[in-house]
mmCIF file of C-alpha atoms and ligand atoms in Angstrom:
data_model
loop_
_atom_site.group_PDB
_atom_site.id
_atom_site.type_symbol
_atom_site.label_atom_id
_atom_site.label_comp_id
_atom_site.label_asym_id
_atom_site.label_seq_id
_atom_site.Cartn_x
_atom_site.Cartn_y
_atom_site.Cartn_z
ATOM 1 C CA MET A 19 92.406 113.783 100.660
ATOM 2 C CA ARG A 20 93.775 117.308 101.916
ATOM 3 C CA SER A 21 92.844 117.635 105.222
ATOM 4 C CA LEU A 22 91.408 115.184 108.159
ATOM 5 C CA LEU A 23 90.278 117.241 111.122
ATOM 6 C CA PHE A 24 90.129 114.551 114.459
ATOM 7 C CA VAL A 25 86.780 115.704 116.870
ATOM 8 C CA PRO A 26 86.902 113.750 120.177
ATOM 9 C CA GLY A 27 83.778 110.879 120.132
ATOM 10 C CA ASP A 28 82.330 112.290 122.639
ATOM 11 C CA SER A 29 81.716 115.692 121.892
ATOM 12 C CA PRO A 30 78.511 116.670 120.030
ATOM 13 C CA LYS A 31 79.299 120.309 119.894
ATOM 14 C CA LYS A 32 82.781 119.849 118.256
ATOM 15 C CA GLN A 33 81.334 116.978 116.155
ATOM 16 C CA GLN A 34 79.210 120.321 114.908
ATOM 17 C CA LYS A 35 82.018 122.343 114.651
ATOM 18 C CA GLY A 36 84.104 119.933 112.453
ATOM 19 C CA LEU A 37 81.168 119.649 109.685
ATOM 20 C CA GLU A 38 81.653 123.177 109.254
ATOM 21 C CA SER A 39 85.706 123.197 109.428
ATOM 22 C CA GLY A 40 85.224 122.555 105.517
ATOM 23 C CA ALA A 41 87.757 119.339 106.418
ATOM 24 C CA ASP A 42 87.703 116.751 104.009
ATOM 25 C CA ALA A 43 87.266 114.095 106.353
ATOM 26 C CA LEU A 44 86.096 113.917 110.126
ATOM 27 C CA ILE A 45 88.366 111.589 112.444
ATOM 28 C CA LEU A 46 85.671 110.747 114.976
ATOM 29 C CA ASP A 47 87.965 109.791 117.847
ATOM 30 C CA LEU A 48 87.063 106.904 120.167
ATOM 31 C CA GLU A 49 90.833 106.700 121.262
ATOM 32 C CA ASP A 50 93.518 108.971 123.293
ATOM 33 C CA SER A 51 91.121 111.985 123.016
ATOM 34 C CA VAL A 52 88.689 110.165 125.148
ATOM 35 C CA ALA A 53 88.982 109.079 128.732
ATOM 36 C CA LEU A 54 88.410 105.038 129.985
ATOM 37 C CA ASP A 55 85.385 106.232 131.625
ATOM 38 C CA ALA A 56 83.666 107.948 129.050
ATOM 39 C CA LYS A 57 84.305 105.244 126.189
ATOM 40 C CA PRO A 58 80.096 103.958 126.344
ATOM 41 C CA GLN A 59 79.033 107.501 126.296
ATOM 42 C CA ALA A 60 81.491 108.417 122.902
ATOM 43 C CA ARG A 61 80.010 105.384 121.027
ATOM 44 C CA THR A 62 76.271 106.346 121.562
ATOM 45 C CA VAL A 63 77.436 109.885 120.425
ATOM 46 C CA THR A 64 79.826 109.118 117.656
ATOM 47 C CA ARG A 65 76.801 106.091 116.625
ATOM 48 C CA ASP A 66 74.319 109.117 116.713
ATOM 49 C CA PHE A 67 76.536 111.267 114.499
ATOM 50 C CA LEU A 68 77.107 109.520 111.892
ATOM 51 C CA ASP A 69 73.256 108.174 111.518
ATOM 52 C CA ALA A 70 72.957 112.275 111.331
ATOM 53 C CA ALA A 71 75.841 113.393 109.223
ATOM 54 C CA GLN A 72 75.012 110.745 106.727
ATOM 55 C CA ALA A 73 72.152 112.392 104.898
ATOM 56 C CA LEU A 74 73.669 115.747 104.784
ATOM 57 C CA PRO A 75 74.581 117.020 101.013
ATOM 58 C CA ASN A 76 78.662 117.372 100.956
ATOM 59 C CA ARG A 77 79.176 116.182 104.218
ATOM 60 C CA PRO A 78 83.041 115.024 104.523
ATOM 61 C CA PHE A 79 84.370 111.344 104.616
ATOM 62 C CA LEU A 80 83.881 110.186 107.784
ATOM 63 C CA ILE A 81 86.219 107.879 109.758
ATOM 64 C CA VAL A 82 86.041 106.484 112.788
ATOM 65 C CA ARG A 83 89.034 105.990 115.278
ATOM 66 C CA ILE A 84 88.722 102.731 117.298
ATOM 67 C CA ASN A 85 90.432 101.718 120.504
ATOM 68 C CA ALA A 86 93.838 99.724 119.109
ATOM 69 C CA LEU A 87 92.968 95.788 118.689
ATOM 70 C CA ALA A 88 95.489 95.194 122.098
ATOM 71 C CA THR A 89 92.992 96.913 124.728
ATOM 72 C CA GLY A 90 89.935 95.072 124.485
ATOM 73 C CA LEU A 91 88.191 97.754 123.347
ATOM 74 C CA SER A 92 87.995 97.695 119.814
ATOM 75 C CA ASP A 93 84.718 94.939 119.045
ATOM 76 C CA ALA A 94 82.895 97.215 121.248
ATOM 77 C CA ASP A 95 83.655 99.898 119.344
ATOM 78 C CA LEU A 96 82.501 98.566 115.558
ATOM 79 C CA ASP A 97 79.899 96.904 117.033
ATOM 80 C CA ALA A 98 78.413 100.153 118.244
ATOM 81 C CA VAL A 99 79.515 102.322 115.179
ATOM 82 C CA MET A 100 79.237 100.355 112.170
ATOM 83 C CA PRO A 101 75.624 99.814 111.587
ATOM 84 C CA GLY A 102 76.007 103.761 111.131
ATOM 85 C CA ALA A 103 78.122 103.072 108.039
ATOM 86 C CA PRO A 104 81.196 105.008 108.589
ATOM 87 C CA ASP A 105 83.699 105.688 105.255
ATOM 88 C CA ALA A 106 86.698 104.319 106.904
ATOM 89 C CA ILE A 107 88.266 103.106 110.612
ATOM 90 C CA MET A 108 90.902 104.288 111.568
ATOM 91 C CA LEU A 109 93.389 101.692 112.855
ATOM 92 C CA PRO A 110 95.742 103.251 115.751
ATOM 93 C CA LYS A 111 99.315 101.331 116.655
ATOM 94 C CA SER A 112 99.597 99.511 113.734
ATOM 95 C CA GLU A 113 101.814 97.173 113.588
ATOM 96 C CA GLY A 114 101.536 96.149 110.058
ATOM 97 C CA GLY A 115 99.597 94.656 107.227
ATOM 98 C CA VAL A 116 98.538 91.415 109.654
ATOM 99 C CA ASP A 117 96.318 94.108 112.368
ATOM 100 C CA VAL A 118 95.003 95.574 108.754
ATOM 101 C CA GLY A 119 94.048 91.950 107.547
ATOM 102 C CA HIS A 120 92.622 91.463 111.082
ATOM 103 C CA LEU A 121 90.659 94.720 111.318
ATOM 104 C CA ALA A 122 89.236 93.891 108.117
ATOM 105 C CA ALA A 123 87.652 90.444 109.151
ATOM 106 C CA LYS A 124 86.002 91.733 112.239
ATOM 107 C CA ILE A 125 84.995 94.867 109.838
ATOM 108 C CA ALA A 126 83.604 92.284 107.153
ATOM 109 C CA VAL A 127 81.308 90.511 109.845
ATOM 110 C CA ARG A 128 79.747 93.974 110.855
ATOM 111 C CA GLU A 129 79.285 94.601 107.346
ATOM 112 C CA ALA A 130 77.387 91.819 106.866
ATOM 113 C CA GLU A 131 75.187 92.043 109.999
ATOM 114 C CA ALA A 132 74.122 95.615 109.064
ATOM 115 C CA GLU A 133 73.757 94.942 105.729
ATOM 116 C CA LEU A 134 76.223 97.051 103.983
ATOM 117 C CA PRO A 135 77.420 96.768 100.699
ATOM 118 C CA ASP A 136 80.794 94.175 100.964
ATOM 119 C CA GLY A 137 84.253 95.387 101.189
ATOM 120 C CA THR A 138 82.927 99.115 101.040
ATOM 121 C CA THR A 139 84.184 100.305 104.536
ATOM 122 C CA ARG A 140 87.753 101.626 104.087
ATOM 123 C CA ILE A 141 90.862 100.934 106.731
ATOM 124 C CA LEU A 142 93.067 104.157 107.652
ATOM 125 C CA PRO A 143 96.442 102.408 109.774
ATOM 126 C CA ILE A 144 98.679 105.131 112.039
ATOM 127 C CA ALA A 145 101.456 102.815 111.578
ATOM 128 C CA THR A 146 104.292 104.406 113.673
ATOM 129 C CA GLU A 147 102.974 104.551 117.660
ATOM 130 C CA ASN A 148 105.431 102.673 118.418
ATOM 131 C CA GLY A 149 109.090 100.584 117.600
ATOM 132 C CA LYS A 150 107.227 97.488 116.060
ATOM 133 C CA GLY A 151 104.901 99.838 113.990
ATOM 134 C CA VAL A 152 107.984 101.312 112.440
ATOM 135 C CA PHE A 153 109.541 97.945 111.809
ATOM 136 C CA GLY A 154 106.114 96.368 110.429
ATOM 137 C CA LEU A 155 106.043 99.613 107.998
ATOM 138 C CA GLY A 156 107.075 97.431 104.765
ATOM 139 C CA THR A 157 103.898 94.650 105.468
ATOM 140 C CA TYR A 158 100.835 96.761 104.132
ATOM 141 C CA ALA A 159 101.345 95.962 100.650
ATOM 142 C CA ARG A 160 98.571 93.510 99.612
ATOM 143 C CA ALA A 161 97.237 93.662 103.476
ATOM 144 C CA SER A 162 93.386 94.259 101.898
ATOM 145 C CA HIS A 163 91.805 96.093 99.659
ATOM 146 C CA ARG A 164 90.312 98.472 102.292
ATOM 147 C CA LEU A 165 93.564 99.989 102.712
ATOM 148 C CA MET A 166 92.548 103.478 101.977
ATOM 149 C CA ALA A 167 96.417 105.413 103.104
ATOM 150 C CA LEU A 168 99.131 105.147 105.529
ATOM 151 C CA THR A 169 99.557 107.478 107.846
ATOM 152 C CA TRP A 170 101.844 108.119 111.135
ATOM 153 C CA GLY A 171 102.184 109.343 114.584
ATOM 154 C CA ALA A 172 104.623 110.960 116.069
ATOM 155 C CA GLU A 173 103.312 111.243 120.247
ATOM 156 C CA ASP A 174 102.513 107.564 120.857
ATOM 157 C CA LEU A 175 106.126 106.620 119.522
ATOM 158 C CA SER A 176 108.169 109.120 121.863
ATOM 159 C CA ALA A 177 106.108 107.873 124.551
ATOM 160 C CA ASP A 178 106.968 104.333 123.196
ATOM 161 C CA LEU A 179 110.840 105.177 122.853
ATOM 162 C CA GLY A 180 110.932 106.989 126.513
ATOM 163 C CA ALA A 181 112.066 109.800 124.525
ATOM 164 C CA GLU A 182 112.130 113.354 126.436
ATOM 165 C CA THR A 183 110.920 115.199 123.307
ATOM 166 C CA ASN A 184 110.407 115.121 119.806
ATOM 167 C CA ARG A 185 111.289 118.148 118.092
ATOM 168 C CA LEU A 186 113.961 120.432 118.447
ATOM 169 C CA GLU A 187 114.101 124.095 119.746
ATOM 170 C CA ASN A 188 113.481 125.316 116.255
ATOM 171 C CA GLY A 189 110.613 123.139 115.715
ATOM 172 C CA SER A 190 112.355 120.205 113.503
ATOM 173 C CA TYR A 191 111.489 116.718 114.186
ATOM 174 C CA THR A 192 114.641 114.778 115.914
ATOM 175 C CA ASP A 193 115.871 112.022 114.290
ATOM 176 C CA PRO A 194 113.528 108.805 115.156
ATOM 177 C CA TYR A 195 110.326 111.030 113.860
ATOM 178 C CA ARG A 196 112.165 112.054 110.893
ATOM 179 C CA LEU A 197 112.841 108.393 109.965
ATOM 180 C CA ALA A 198 109.235 107.462 110.803
ATOM 181 C CA ARG A 199 107.995 110.028 108.893
ATOM 182 C CA THR A 200 110.111 108.579 105.781
ATOM 183 C CA LEU A 201 109.472 105.071 106.095
ATOM 184 C CA THR A 202 105.895 106.070 105.848
ATOM 185 C CA LEU A 203 105.678 107.694 102.804
ATOM 186 C CA PHE A 204 108.352 104.698 101.429
ATOM 187 C CA GLY A 205 105.539 102.081 103.082
ATOM 188 C CA ALA A 206 102.417 103.929 101.275
ATOM 189 C CA SER A 207 104.616 104.025 97.752
ATOM 190 C CA ALA A 208 105.268 99.741 98.678
ATOM 191 C CA ALA A 209 101.545 99.659 98.855
ATOM 192 C CA GLN A 210 100.500 101.722 96.486
ATOM 193 C CA VAL A 211 98.466 104.342 98.676
ATOM 194 C CA ASP A 212 98.469 107.937 99.507
ATOM 195 C CA ALA A 213 100.635 108.721 102.736
ATOM 196 C CA ILE A 214 99.144 111.366 105.201
ATOM 197 C CA ASP A 215 101.491 113.268 107.019
ATOM 198 C CA SER A 216 100.946 113.455 111.320
ATOM 199 C CA VAL A 217 98.912 116.068 113.336
ATOM 200 C CA PHE A 218 101.201 119.714 114.091
ATOM 201 C CA THR A 219 99.582 119.774 117.794
ATOM 202 C CA ASN A 220 100.746 123.599 118.239
ATOM 203 C CA PHE A 221 97.818 124.560 116.786
ATOM 204 C CA ARG A 222 98.060 128.898 117.326
ATOM 205 C CA ASP A 223 101.124 128.425 115.232
ATOM 206 C CA GLU A 224 100.290 128.796 111.616
ATOM 207 C CA ALA A 225 103.468 129.344 110.096
ATOM 208 C CA GLY A 226 104.590 126.824 111.715
ATOM 209 C CA LEU A 227 101.784 124.416 110.361
ATOM 210 C CA ARG A 228 102.284 125.754 106.932
ATOM 211 C CA ALA A 229 106.206 125.031 106.216
ATOM 212 C CA GLU A 230 105.586 121.622 107.732
ATOM 213 C CA CYS A 231 102.231 121.365 105.180
ATOM 214 C CA ILE A 232 104.867 122.561 102.218
ATOM 215 C CA ALA A 233 107.591 119.938 103.171
ATOM 216 C CA ALA A 234 104.758 117.441 103.243
ATOM 217 C CA ARG A 235 103.656 118.040 100.009
ATOM 218 C CA ARG A 236 107.597 118.533 98.947
ATOM 219 C CA ASP A 237 108.208 115.307 100.077
ATOM 220 C CA GLY A 238 104.968 113.380 98.560
ATOM 221 C CA PHE A 239 102.367 113.197 100.876
ATOM 222 C CA THR A 240 98.789 114.301 99.998
ATOM 223 C CA GLY A 241 97.100 115.268 102.681
ATOM 224 C CA LYS A 242 98.135 116.373 106.299
ATOM 225 C CA MET A 243 95.717 115.643 109.709
ATOM 226 C CA ALA A 244 94.502 118.100 112.053
ATOM 227 C CA ILE A 245 93.609 118.510 115.738
ATOM 228 C CA HIS A 246 91.462 122.271 114.990
ATOM 229 C CA PRO A 247 89.485 123.690 112.663
ATOM 230 C CA ALA A 248 91.920 126.778 112.531
ATOM 231 C CA GLN A 249 94.311 124.574 110.484
ATOM 232 C CA ILE A 250 92.202 123.015 107.861
ATOM 233 C CA ALA A 251 91.740 126.086 105.564
ATOM 234 C CA PRO A 252 95.858 126.455 105.665
ATOM 235 C CA ILE A 253 96.252 122.391 104.617
ATOM 236 C CA ASN A 254 93.488 122.787 102.138
ATOM 237 C CA GLU A 255 95.119 125.221 100.513
ATOM 238 C CA ILE A 256 98.571 123.986 100.484
ATOM 239 C CA PHE A 257 97.771 120.479 99.563
ATOM 240 C CA ALA A 258 95.334 121.549 96.858
ATOM 241 C CA PRO A 259 97.276 120.657 93.383
ATOM 242 C CA SER A 260 98.439 124.677 92.025
ATOM 243 C CA PRO A 261 96.511 126.001 89.074
ATOM 244 C CA GLU A 262 100.138 125.716 88.088
ATOM 245 C CA SER A 263 101.484 122.696 88.759
ATOM 246 C CA LEU A 264 98.217 121.306 87.348
ATOM 247 C CA ALA A 265 98.695 122.878 84.103
ATOM 248 C CA LYS A 266 102.665 121.576 83.823
ATOM 249 C CA ALA A 267 100.899 117.896 84.779
ATOM 250 C CA GLU A 268 98.480 118.512 81.271
ATOM 251 C CA GLN A 269 101.013 119.862 79.094
ATOM 252 C CA ILE A 270 103.486 117.006 79.935
ATOM 253 C CA ILE A 271 100.582 113.927 79.667
ATOM 254 C CA ALA A 272 99.604 115.943 76.567
ATOM 255 C CA LEU A 273 102.947 116.030 75.336
ATOM 256 C CA PHE A 274 103.692 112.021 75.630
ATOM 257 C CA ALA A 275 100.427 111.841 74.353
ATOM 258 C CA ALA A 276 101.278 113.419 71.197
ATOM 259 C CA ASN A 277 104.805 111.210 70.927
ATOM 260 C CA PRO A 278 103.324 107.971 71.522
ATOM 261 C CA GLY A 279 106.957 106.598 70.901
ATOM 262 C CA ALA A 280 108.946 108.534 72.631
ATOM 263 C CA GLY A 281 110.498 107.724 76.430
ATOM 264 C CA VAL A 282 112.204 110.837 76.912
ATOM 265 C CA ILE A 283 110.995 114.178 75.389
ATOM 266 C CA GLY A 284 112.678 117.839 76.113
ATOM 267 C CA LEU A 285 110.340 120.826 77.527
ATOM 268 C CA GLN A 286 111.779 123.882 78.020
ATOM 269 C CA GLY A 287 114.787 122.749 78.945
ATOM 270 C CA GLU A 288 113.893 119.656 80.778
ATOM 271 C CA MET A 289 114.396 116.427 80.507
ATOM 272 C CA LEU A 290 111.419 114.283 81.250
ATOM 273 C CA ASP A 291 110.799 110.335 80.905
ATOM 274 C CA ARG A 292 108.638 107.833 82.657
ATOM 275 C CA PRO A 293 108.816 109.102 86.499
ATOM 276 C CA HIS A 294 107.287 112.472 85.047
ATOM 277 C CA LEU A 295 104.674 111.045 83.407
ATOM 278 C CA ILE A 296 103.739 109.118 86.254
ATOM 279 C CA ARG A 297 103.891 112.060 88.941
ATOM 280 C CA ALA A 298 101.875 114.183 86.298
ATOM 281 C CA GLU A 299 98.679 111.532 85.764
ATOM 282 C CA ARG A 300 99.044 110.831 89.731
ATOM 283 C CA LEU A 301 98.312 114.884 89.999
ATOM 284 C CA VAL A 302 95.918 115.214 87.614
ATOM 285 C CA ALA A 303 93.950 112.292 89.014
ATOM 286 C CA ARG A 304 93.743 113.722 92.720
ATOM 287 C CA ALA A 305 92.944 117.181 91.389
ATOM 288 C CA ARG A 306 90.042 115.235 89.709
ATOM 289 C CA LYS A 307 88.826 113.702 93.077
ATOM 290 C CA LEU A 308 89.353 116.927 94.606
ATOM 291 C CA ALA A 309 87.081 118.893 92.050
ATOM 292 C CA GLU A 310 84.032 115.636 92.305
HETATM 293 N N1 LIG B 7 86.915 119.761 116.154
HETATM 294 C C1 LIG B 7 85.963 120.417 116.188
HETATM 295 N N2 LIG B 7 85.889 122.094 117.059
HETATM 296 C C2 LIG B 7 86.716 122.033 117.331
HETATM 297 C C3 LIG B 7 88.127 121.400 117.570
HETATM 298 C C4 LIG B 7 88.268 120.214 117.132
HETATM 299 N N3 LIG B 7 89.343 119.404 116.881
HETATM 300 N N4 LIG B 7 89.065 122.007 118.285
HETATM 301 C C5 LIG B 7 88.641 122.806 118.898
HETATM 302 N N5 LIG B 7 87.015 123.303 118.194
HETATM 303 C C6 LIG B 7 85.869 124.209 118.298
HETATM 304 C C7 LIG B 7 86.219 124.187 120.030
HETATM 305 O O1 LIG B 7 85.219 123.742 120.515
HETATM 306 C C8 LIG B 7 85.465 126.215 119.788
HETATM 307 O O2 LIG B 7 84.313 126.096 119.881
HETATM 308 P P1 LIG B 7 83.600 127.475 120.409
HETATM 309 O O3 LIG B 7 83.933 128.343 119.826
HETATM 310 O O4 LIG B 7 81.929 127.169 119.813
HETATM 311 O O5 LIG B 7 83.852 127.388 122.072
HETATM 312 C C9 LIG B 7 86.330 126.743 118.565
HETATM 313 O O6 LIG B 7 86.723 125.060 117.877
HETATM 314 C C10 LIG B 7 87.577 127.015 119.270
HETATM 315 O O7 LIG B 7 88.546 126.426 120.401
HETATM 316 P P2 LIG B 7 89.785 126.702 121.019
HETATM 317 O O8 LIG B 7 89.207 127.388 122.069
HETATM 318 O O9 LIG B 7 91.061 127.632 119.546
HETATM 319 O O10 LIG B 7 90.616 125.175 121.361
HETATM 320 P P3 LIG B 7 89.992 125.041 122.707
HETATM 321 O O11 LIG B 7 90.774 125.143 123.332
HETATM 322 O O12 LIG B 7 88.674 124.387 122.793
HETATM 323 O O13 LIG B 7 90.405 123.234 121.977
HETATM 324 C C11 LIG B 7 91.654 121.059 121.808
HETATM 325 C C12 LIG B 7 91.619 122.881 122.344
HETATM 326 C C13 LIG B 7 92.669 120.774 121.865
HETATM 327 C C14 LIG B 7 90.842 120.541 123.015
HETATM 328 C C15 LIG B 7 91.127 120.818 120.724
HETATM 329 O O14 LIG B 7 91.687 121.322 119.647
HETATM 330 C C16 LIG B 7 90.713 119.168 120.295
HETATM 331 O O15 LIG B 7 89.714 118.740 121.130
HETATM 332 N N6 LIG B 7 90.956 118.668 119.267
HETATM 333 C C17 LIG B 7 91.260 117.541 118.942
HETATM 334 C C18 LIG B 7 91.725 116.521 119.893
HETATM 335 C C19 LIG B 7 92.036 115.153 119.252
HETATM 336 O O16 LIG B 7 91.357 114.681 119.084
HETATM 337 N N7 LIG B 7 92.902 114.534 119.636
HETATM 338 C C20 LIG B 7 93.154 113.318 119.384
HETATM 339 C C21 LIG B 7 94.229 113.045 118.070
HETATM 340 S S1 LIG B 7 95.405 113.567 118.436
HETATM 341 MG MG1 LIG B 8 97.561 108.621 120.267
#
């Protein structure tokens, strides 16, 4: 999944725009982009949208961001949206695998009530929205078979830390957020799931967005969240495996297949061993999934 677009849960207009945006996934938001008074209405609007969008051909993957478990709002969120069979639930302010297990149990009950196939609703935690979450990053492995990926957030984390800013004047993150970003990669690796990069909030700055996408892809993120439809095309372009990288990966896989006994092989002056093969296989698998 390359691009995941946030759409406020109380805005049918933006939900419609989201469908036309080309995003691989929509994150229908019941949390921070919806005012407290508007939560009940947002639940209804989001449920209606899920019902209508389910039937569309080539629809995006549909994720609902519920309110954090500690708010007391998440049960009503799930009651409202689960009968609409969202593909995944996004868990904000997640503090680790225990929270994912807790949410998985809540989802399982609603799947049964709505007669949905057991275990099909995935979970996507935002794992670094507070200090506890950062320390919990190593606890997602085996938390639930529903875990689909890990993502991280810098905005709520800076509020939790009491920081004045999370970026320097040149746009790069300050140290606490670089650490959270890096630990998200390790956490996802430990849990054997994809890592998805956080939002780039300055939605008029395409050059800045592109630079951040390229850096994220370089470091191992497989996609990025977005807040505006204009961000989707650059994200999709940068996170799609390029024809060159795909051809190279296929060449590496073929080379190891042709030399089953070899642990290490030379290719155009470059040493290839097991990690290269794993990386190539992952890239090809990702390209296949995108092509589906
Ligand atoms: N999803 C779908 N459509 C969106 C959108 C989004 N995330 N963001 C903007 N649009 C639509 C606008 O409604 C507008 O439609 P129109 O041309 O029919 O009027 C069009 O795209 C252009 O939008 P623009 O005028 O450039 O921006 P804006 O000032 O209307 O909206 C935001 C700016 C930040 C309010 C808006 O992008 C937004 O709501 N983003 C998502 C916020 C969110 O969910 N945050 C939580 C996670 S961090
Ligand atoms: Mg938030």
